[in-house]
Amino acid sequence: LGRQAFHTLVDVRRLTADGLLAPMPVPTAPDPPPAGFHPPAPLTVTDPDIALLKRLRNALEAL
């Protein structure tokens, strides 16, 4: 650790020992989604554009 980081950790340790610093409480459960929230529909691709993949394949084969 760098010199500044070490002194920061010592300060945090002292504050914790004095009861002035405590870890955050563990959340019990995630918040429910807001009313009216609907997750996005999955993308449906029937004919993927593979031109880039073909160009990449051809370039690699040319090496």
mmCIF file of C-alpha atoms in Angstrom:
data_model
loop_
_atom_site.group_PDB
_atom_site.id
_atom_site.type_symbol
_atom_site.label_atom_id
_atom_site.label_comp_id
_atom_site.label_asym_id
_atom_site.label_seq_id
_atom_site.Cartn_x
_atom_site.Cartn_y
_atom_site.Cartn_z
ATOM 1 C CA LEU A 1 0.000 0.000 0.000
ATOM 2 C CA GLY A 2 1.083 3.540 -0.571
ATOM 3 C CA ARG A 3 1.900 5.792 2.344
ATOM 4 C CA GLN A 4 -1.387 7.723 2.113
ATOM 5 C CA ALA A 5 -3.488 4.569 1.860
ATOM 6 C CA PHE A 6 -1.872 3.095 4.965
ATOM 7 C CA HIS A 7 -2.646 6.175 7.040
ATOM 8 C CA THR A 8 -6.219 6.198 5.734
ATOM 9 C CA LEU A 9 -6.659 2.574 6.836
ATOM 10 C CA VAL A 10 -5.257 3.407 10.279
ATOM 11 C CA ASP A 11 -7.728 6.309 10.573
ATOM 12 C CA VAL A 12 -10.623 4.049 9.540
ATOM 13 C CA ARG A 13 -9.550 1.481 12.129
ATOM 14 C CA ARG A 14 -9.481 4.119 14.856
ATOM 15 C CA LEU A 15 -12.892 5.500 13.882
ATOM 16 C CA THR A 16 -14.330 1.979 13.903
ATOM 17 C CA ALA A 17 -12.847 1.272 17.324
ATOM 18 C CA ASP A 18 -14.422 4.482 18.662
ATOM 19 C CA GLY A 19 -17.820 3.422 17.278
ATOM 20 C CA LEU A 20 -17.992 6.363 14.874
ATOM 21 C CA LEU A 21 -17.838 4.198 11.770
ATOM 22 C CA ALA A 22 -19.792 1.023 10.999
ATOM 23 C CA PRO A 23 -20.308 -1.091 7.879
ATOM 24 C CA MET A 24 -23.483 -0.590 5.879
ATOM 25 C CA PRO A 25 -26.291 -3.007 6.799
ATOM 26 C CA VAL A 26 -26.883 -5.870 4.406
ATOM 27 C CA PRO A 27 -30.038 -5.289 2.320
ATOM 28 C CA THR A 28 -32.761 -7.831 3.031
ATOM 29 C CA ALA A 29 -34.318 -7.961 -0.425
ATOM 30 C CA PRO A 30 -34.168 -5.937 -3.625
ATOM 31 C CA ASP A 31 -36.781 -3.248 -4.107
ATOM 32 C CA PRO A 32 -39.776 -4.368 -6.174
ATOM 33 C CA PRO A 33 -40.016 -2.899 -9.672
ATOM 34 C CA PRO A 34 -42.227 0.182 -9.999
ATOM 35 C CA ALA A 35 -45.884 -0.290 -10.914
ATOM 36 C CA GLY A 36 -46.446 -0.617 -14.624
ATOM 37 C CA PHE A 37 -42.887 -1.809 -15.261
ATOM 38 C CA HIS A 38 -42.550 -4.453 -17.940
ATOM 39 C CA PRO A 39 -39.176 -5.956 -18.833
ATOM 40 C CA PRO A 40 -38.195 -5.389 -22.459
ATOM 41 C CA ALA A 41 -39.201 -8.091 -24.881
ATOM 42 C CA PRO A 42 -36.367 -10.247 -26.204
ATOM 43 C CA LEU A 43 -35.064 -9.324 -29.615
ATOM 44 C CA THR A 44 -36.082 -11.718 -32.338
ATOM 45 C CA VAL A 45 -33.766 -11.859 -35.299
ATOM 46 C CA THR A 46 -34.711 -14.255 -38.039
ATOM 47 C CA ASP A 47 -32.128 -13.269 -40.666
ATOM 48 C CA PRO A 48 -28.905 -12.115 -39.045
ATOM 49 C CA ASP A 49 -26.571 -9.933 -41.043
ATOM 50 C CA ILE A 50 -23.439 -12.030 -41.260
ATOM 51 C CA ALA A 51 -21.543 -9.885 -43.743
ATOM 52 C CA LEU A 52 -19.106 -8.690 -41.084
ATOM 53 C CA LEU A 53 -18.481 -12.252 -39.918
ATOM 54 C CA LYS A 54 -17.800 -13.370 -43.491
ATOM 55 C CA ARG A 55 -15.388 -10.473 -44.062
ATOM 56 C CA LEU A 56 -13.602 -11.324 -40.832
ATOM 57 C CA ARG A 57 -13.372 -14.990 -41.774
ATOM 58 C CA ASN A 58 -12.020 -14.131 -45.220
ATOM 59 C CA ALA A 59 -9.451 -11.757 -43.734
ATOM 60 C CA LEU A 60 -8.268 -14.411 -41.271
ATOM 61 C CA GLU A 61 -8.043 -17.039 -44.010
ATOM 62 C CA ALA A 62 -5.963 -14.646 -46.113
ATOM 63 C CA LEU A 63 -3.295 -14.428 -43.388
#
